[in-house]
Amino acid sequence: WEDIEGVRARIDALPAGSAVMLDLKTITGYFYYSSEVGPISSSADVDAVDDLITYLNSKDLYLIARIPAFRDYHFGLNETLNGLFMVSNPLGLWMDEEGCYWLDPTKDGTLTYLIQVIKELRNLGFDEVVLQDFYVPEGETIKFSGQRQQVIDDTAQSLVPACATDSFTVSFVAQSPSMRIPESRSRLYLMDVPAADVGDFLAQ
């Protein structure tokens, strides 16, 4: 947003149908656009981002929004019952090495919140949302009784029917090659996996 005109010039140079991905939410739970679901980031020019989204919608492009899913300091802090707790302190939220709280995907409040965010992005004209941090962290200090991968698969199976449409895709960044992708409009993204190693990653 510091060079919005330069960004527009690069957008204008893209071939029709090109995919454009925007990161629209911080791991601390603040939004880079005028969200009605959560707090707005004070470090971003939100008006410029809103204008950019409108401009992108006027082009023949495939728009992707990327957001953290279960990593959200603000929502965890303010909706404590939806967070992951510590084994040593059942009343204390678990915090990762970057000082962020994580949400418990088995909680109804977590699912409701994610659905609200995804639908808001869909209504803004995005063609797809990609959910990062879509897993339950491992560790003996985290109080969690469910089977992690099964919980993640079940949550994905709930999110896609609730949010995906014939023209809107709900996708996930893979933490595990065994993640079960829901049928309908959904896909799996791989991060930090060299192209030559994709086969080995998926065979794990």
mmCIF file of C-alpha atoms in Angstrom:
data_model
loop_
_atom_site.group_PDB
_atom_site.id
_atom_site.type_symbol
_atom_site.label_atom_id
_atom_site.label_comp_id
_atom_site.label_asym_id
_atom_site.label_seq_id
_atom_site.Cartn_x
_atom_site.Cartn_y
_atom_site.Cartn_z
ATOM 1 C CA TRP A 1 0.000 0.000 0.000
ATOM 2 C CA GLU A 2 3.041 2.275 0.066
ATOM 3 C CA ASP A 3 3.113 2.226 -3.754
ATOM 4 C CA ILE A 4 -0.466 1.533 -4.729
ATOM 5 C CA GLU A 5 -0.052 3.099 -8.176
ATOM 6 C CA GLY A 6 2.917 0.833 -8.836
ATOM 7 C CA VAL A 7 0.839 -2.142 -7.754
ATOM 8 C CA ARG A 8 -1.956 -1.122 -10.118
ATOM 9 C CA ALA A 9 0.518 -0.823 -12.976
ATOM 10 C CA ARG A 10 1.719 -4.372 -12.339
ATOM 11 C CA ILE A 11 -1.869 -5.575 -12.168
ATOM 12 C CA ASP A 12 -2.623 -3.959 -15.516
ATOM 13 C CA ALA A 13 0.299 -5.858 -17.048
ATOM 14 C CA LEU A 14 -1.077 -9.263 -15.996
ATOM 15 C CA PRO A 15 -2.648 -11.514 -18.639
ATOM 16 C CA ALA A 16 -6.395 -12.093 -18.315
ATOM 17 C CA GLY A 17 -7.202 -14.914 -15.930
ATOM 18 C CA SER A 18 -4.021 -14.540 -13.873
ATOM 19 C CA ALA A 19 -4.219 -15.498 -10.202
ATOM 20 C CA VAL A 20 -3.528 -12.783 -7.620
ATOM 21 C CA MET A 21 -3.131 -13.669 -3.935
ATOM 22 C CA LEU A 22 -3.453 -11.151 -1.097
ATOM 23 C CA ASP A 23 -2.546 -11.716 2.562
ATOM 24 C CA LEU A 24 -5.441 -10.073 4.404
ATOM 25 C CA LYS A 25 -5.099 -10.973 8.077
ATOM 26 C CA THR A 26 -2.222 -11.081 10.545
ATOM 27 C CA ILE A 27 -1.431 -13.961 12.881
ATOM 28 C CA THR A 28 -2.384 -11.609 15.721
ATOM 29 C CA GLY A 29 -5.919 -11.463 14.321
ATOM 30 C CA TYR A 30 -5.946 -7.995 12.752
ATOM 31 C CA PHE A 31 -7.355 -7.418 9.272
ATOM 32 C CA TYR A 32 -5.744 -5.422 6.466
ATOM 33 C CA TYR A 33 -9.131 -4.450 5.005
ATOM 34 C CA SER A 34 -12.346 -2.971 6.427
ATOM 35 C CA SER A 35 -13.578 -6.147 8.068
ATOM 36 C CA GLU A 36 -16.803 -6.264 10.046
ATOM 37 C CA VAL A 37 -15.734 -9.516 11.712
ATOM 38 C CA GLY A 38 -12.593 -8.482 13.580
ATOM 39 C CA PRO A 39 -10.242 -5.595 14.424
ATOM 40 C CA ILE A 40 -8.470 -3.559 11.743
ATOM 41 C CA SER A 41 -4.667 -3.381 11.578
ATOM 42 C CA SER A 42 -3.291 0.032 12.503
ATOM 43 C CA SER A 43 -0.118 -0.670 10.511
ATOM 44 C CA ALA A 44 -1.921 -0.888 7.165
ATOM 45 C CA ASP A 45 -3.557 1.690 4.926
ATOM 46 C CA VAL A 46 -6.908 -0.048 5.027
ATOM 47 C CA ASP A 47 -8.555 2.395 2.622
ATOM 48 C CA ALA A 48 -5.838 1.668 0.060
ATOM 49 C CA VAL A 49 -6.350 -2.075 0.475
ATOM 50 C CA ASP A 50 -10.120 -1.675 0.102
ATOM 51 C CA ASP A 51 -9.573 0.343 -3.085
ATOM 52 C CA LEU A 52 -7.131 -2.285 -4.361
ATOM 53 C CA ILE A 53 -9.670 -5.067 -3.819
ATOM 54 C CA THR A 54 -12.274 -3.049 -5.716
ATOM 55 C CA TYR A 55 -9.789 -2.427 -8.526
ATOM 56 C CA LEU A 56 -8.864 -6.111 -8.734
ATOM 57 C CA ASN A 57 -12.548 -6.990 -8.983
ATOM 58 C CA SER A 58 -12.829 -4.769 -12.047
ATOM 59 C CA LYS A 59 -10.209 -6.886 -13.846
ATOM 60 C CA ASP A 60 -10.447 -10.325 -15.402
ATOM 61 C CA LEU A 61 -8.368 -11.979 -12.678
ATOM 62 C CA TYR A 62 -8.658 -14.902 -10.257
ATOM 63 C CA LEU A 63 -8.539 -13.424 -6.749
ATOM 64 C CA ILE A 64 -7.241 -15.423 -3.789
ATOM 65 C CA ALA A 65 -7.317 -14.304 -0.148
ATOM 66 C CA ARG A 66 -4.868 -15.956 2.249
ATOM 67 C CA ILE A 67 -5.467 -15.844 6.009
ATOM 68 C CA PRO A 68 -4.255 -17.642 9.145
ATOM 69 C CA ALA A 69 -6.922 -20.053 10.361
ATOM 70 C CA PHE A 70 -6.370 -21.205 13.963
ATOM 71 C CA ARG A 71 -3.524 -18.820 14.832
ATOM 72 C CA ASP A 72 -5.206 -15.677 16.146
ATOM 73 C CA TYR A 73 -4.029 -13.785 19.218
ATOM 74 C CA HIS A 74 -6.923 -11.311 19.350
ATOM 75 C CA PHE A 75 -9.780 -13.803 19.008
ATOM 76 C CA GLY A 76 -8.091 -16.210 21.421
ATOM 77 C CA LEU A 77 -7.646 -13.462 23.997
ATOM 78 C CA ASN A 78 -11.209 -12.192 23.723
ATOM 79 C CA GLU A 79 -12.946 -15.531 23.192
ATOM 80 C CA THR A 80 -10.937 -17.545 25.693
ATOM 81 C CA LEU A 81 -13.139 -20.640 25.705
ATOM 82 C CA ASN A 82 -12.310 -21.182 22.017
ATOM 83 C CA GLY A 83 -8.548 -21.307 22.573
ATOM 84 C CA LEU A 84 -6.044 -24.070 23.240
ATOM 85 C CA PHE A 85 -5.108 -24.357 26.915
ATOM 86 C CA MET A 86 -1.942 -25.360 28.742
ATOM 87 C CA VAL A 87 -1.627 -28.701 30.502
ATOM 88 C CA SER A 88 0.073 -27.055 33.477
ATOM 89 C CA ASN A 89 -2.632 -24.397 33.836
ATOM 90 C CA PRO A 90 -6.119 -25.436 32.670
ATOM 91 C CA LEU A 91 -7.214 -21.788 32.883
ATOM 92 C CA GLY A 92 -4.261 -20.455 30.887
ATOM 93 C CA LEU A 93 -4.153 -20.240 27.112
ATOM 94 C CA TRP A 94 -1.237 -21.885 25.339
ATOM 95 C CA MET A 95 0.987 -19.465 23.410
ATOM 96 C CA ASP A 96 3.444 -20.291 20.616
ATOM 97 C CA GLU A 97 7.026 -19.035 20.237
ATOM 98 C CA GLU A 98 5.825 -15.894 18.464
ATOM 99 C CA GLY A 99 3.462 -14.954 21.258
ATOM 100 C CA CYS A 100 0.255 -16.018 19.489
ATOM 101 C CA TYR A 101 -2.703 -17.895 20.884
ATOM 102 C CA TRP A 102 -4.200 -20.732 18.852
ATOM 103 C CA LEU A 103 -7.862 -21.594 18.459
ATOM 104 C CA ASP A 104 -9.333 -25.003 19.190
ATOM 105 C CA PRO A 105 -10.993 -26.320 16.000
ATOM 106 C CA THR A 106 -13.354 -28.508 18.054
ATOM 107 C CA LYS A 107 -15.077 -25.422 19.500
ATOM 108 C CA ASP A 108 -18.247 -24.124 17.858
ATOM 109 C CA GLY A 109 -17.068 -20.531 18.322
ATOM 110 C CA THR A 110 -13.917 -21.192 16.306
ATOM 111 C CA LEU A 111 -15.866 -22.674 13.408
ATOM 112 C CA THR A 112 -18.444 -19.876 13.460
ATOM 113 C CA TYR A 113 -15.706 -17.239 13.419
ATOM 114 C CA LEU A 114 -13.864 -18.834 10.489
ATOM 115 C CA ILE A 115 -17.075 -19.171 8.500
ATOM 116 C CA GLN A 116 -17.840 -15.483 9.082
ATOM 117 C CA VAL A 117 -14.385 -14.442 7.849
ATOM 118 C CA ILE A 118 -14.510 -16.708 4.798
ATOM 119 C CA LYS A 119 -17.989 -15.555 3.800
ATOM 120 C CA GLU A 120 -16.957 -11.928 4.201
ATOM 121 C CA LEU A 121 -14.060 -12.481 1.785
ATOM 122 C CA ARG A 122 -16.363 -14.298 -0.611
ATOM 123 C CA ASN A 123 -18.757 -11.344 -0.542
ATOM 124 C CA LEU A 124 -15.845 -8.992 -1.302
ATOM 125 C CA GLY A 125 -15.454 -10.724 -4.657
ATOM 126 C CA PHE A 126 -12.651 -13.203 -4.005
ATOM 127 C CA ASP A 127 -12.701 -16.453 -5.945
ATOM 128 C CA GLU A 128 -10.841 -18.474 -3.334
ATOM 129 C CA VAL A 129 -9.668 -18.378 0.266
ATOM 130 C CA VAL A 130 -6.527 -20.218 1.392
ATOM 131 C CA LEU A 131 -6.337 -21.143 5.072
ATOM 132 C CA GLN A 132 -2.840 -21.199 6.571
ATOM 133 C CA ASP A 133 -2.064 -22.552 10.049
ATOM 134 C CA PHE A 134 -4.836 -25.077 9.554
ATOM 135 C CA TYR A 135 -3.613 -27.624 12.080
ATOM 136 C CA VAL A 136 -3.409 -28.289 15.807
ATOM 137 C CA PRO A 137 0.117 -27.666 17.167
ATOM 138 C CA GLU A 138 1.947 -30.619 18.688
ATOM 139 C CA GLY A 139 3.478 -30.529 22.151
ATOM 140 C CA GLU A 140 3.165 -32.015 25.609
ATOM 141 C CA THR A 141 2.346 -28.598 27.058
ATOM 142 C CA ILE A 142 -0.874 -28.310 25.003
ATOM 143 C CA LYS A 143 -4.097 -29.653 26.447
ATOM 144 C CA PHE A 144 -5.857 -31.423 23.586
ATOM 145 C CA SER A 145 -7.591 -34.786 23.807
ATOM 146 C CA GLY A 146 -8.674 -35.295 20.194
ATOM 147 C CA GLN A 147 -6.823 -37.065 17.395
ATOM 148 C CA ARG A 148 -5.288 -34.048 15.702
ATOM 149 C CA GLN A 149 -5.432 -35.033 12.045
ATOM 150 C CA GLN A 150 -8.955 -36.438 12.342
ATOM 151 C CA VAL A 151 -10.124 -33.182 13.953
ATOM 152 C CA ILE A 152 -8.544 -31.159 11.147
ATOM 153 C CA ASP A 153 -10.135 -33.355 8.480
ATOM 154 C CA ASP A 154 -13.539 -33.080 10.156
ATOM 155 C CA THR A 155 -13.234 -29.292 10.422
ATOM 156 C CA ALA A 156 -12.382 -29.013 6.732
ATOM 157 C CA GLN A 157 -15.369 -31.208 5.943
ATOM 158 C CA SER A 158 -17.564 -28.720 7.838
ATOM 159 C CA LEU A 159 -16.062 -25.551 6.366
ATOM 160 C CA VAL A 160 -16.229 -26.402 2.677
ATOM 161 C CA PRO A 161 -19.972 -27.171 2.471
ATOM 162 C CA ALA A 162 -20.693 -24.084 4.596
ATOM 163 C CA CYS A 163 -18.632 -21.672 2.489
ATOM 164 C CA ALA A 164 -17.777 -23.047 -0.951
ATOM 165 C CA THR A 165 -20.021 -22.399 -3.932
ATOM 166 C CA ASP A 166 -19.905 -23.165 -7.646
ATOM 167 C CA SER A 167 -17.711 -20.073 -8.033
ATOM 168 C CA PHE A 168 -15.851 -19.938 -4.705
ATOM 169 C CA THR A 169 -13.134 -22.326 -3.486
ATOM 170 C CA VAL A 170 -12.040 -23.038 0.102
ATOM 171 C CA SER A 171 -8.464 -24.358 0.220
ATOM 172 C CA PHE A 172 -5.894 -25.340 2.812
ATOM 173 C CA VAL A 173 -2.130 -25.144 3.260
ATOM 174 C CA ALA A 174 -0.911 -28.663 3.907
ATOM 175 C CA GLN A 175 0.723 -29.361 7.237
ATOM 176 C CA SER A 176 0.426 -33.100 6.673
ATOM 177 C CA PRO A 177 0.337 -35.036 3.385
ATOM 178 C CA SER A 178 -2.397 -37.203 4.868
ATOM 179 C CA MET A 179 -4.920 -34.370 5.143
ATOM 180 C CA ARG A 180 -8.210 -35.412 3.578
ATOM 181 C CA ILE A 181 -9.485 -32.753 1.179
ATOM 182 C CA PRO A 182 -13.267 -32.358 1.026
ATOM 183 C CA GLU A 183 -15.049 -33.010 -2.232
ATOM 184 C CA SER A 184 -16.462 -30.013 -4.086
ATOM 185 C CA ARG A 185 -14.478 -26.783 -4.567
ATOM 186 C CA SER A 186 -11.359 -27.293 -2.474
ATOM 187 C CA ARG A 187 -7.646 -27.848 -2.957
ATOM 188 C CA LEU A 188 -4.427 -28.405 -1.012
ATOM 189 C CA TYR A 189 -1.447 -26.034 -1.140
ATOM 190 C CA LEU A 190 2.099 -27.139 -0.342
ATOM 191 C CA MET A 191 4.568 -24.713 1.240
ATOM 192 C CA ASP A 192 8.341 -25.048 1.533
ATOM 193 C CA VAL A 193 8.269 -28.249 -0.532
ATOM 194 C CA PRO A 194 10.543 -28.151 -3.623
ATOM 195 C CA ALA A 195 8.787 -29.262 -6.793
ATOM 196 C CA ALA A 196 11.148 -32.239 -7.108
ATOM 197 C CA ASP A 197 10.094 -33.435 -3.609
ATOM 198 C CA VAL A 198 6.321 -33.189 -3.984
ATOM 199 C CA GLY A 199 5.941 -36.895 -4.789
ATOM 200 C CA ASP A 200 7.929 -37.944 -1.716
ATOM 201 C CA PHE A 201 5.964 -35.508 0.487
ATOM 202 C CA LEU A 202 2.618 -36.896 -0.642
ATOM 203 C CA ALA A 203 3.863 -40.479 -0.247
ATOM 204 C CA GLN A 204 4.628 -39.990 3.451
#
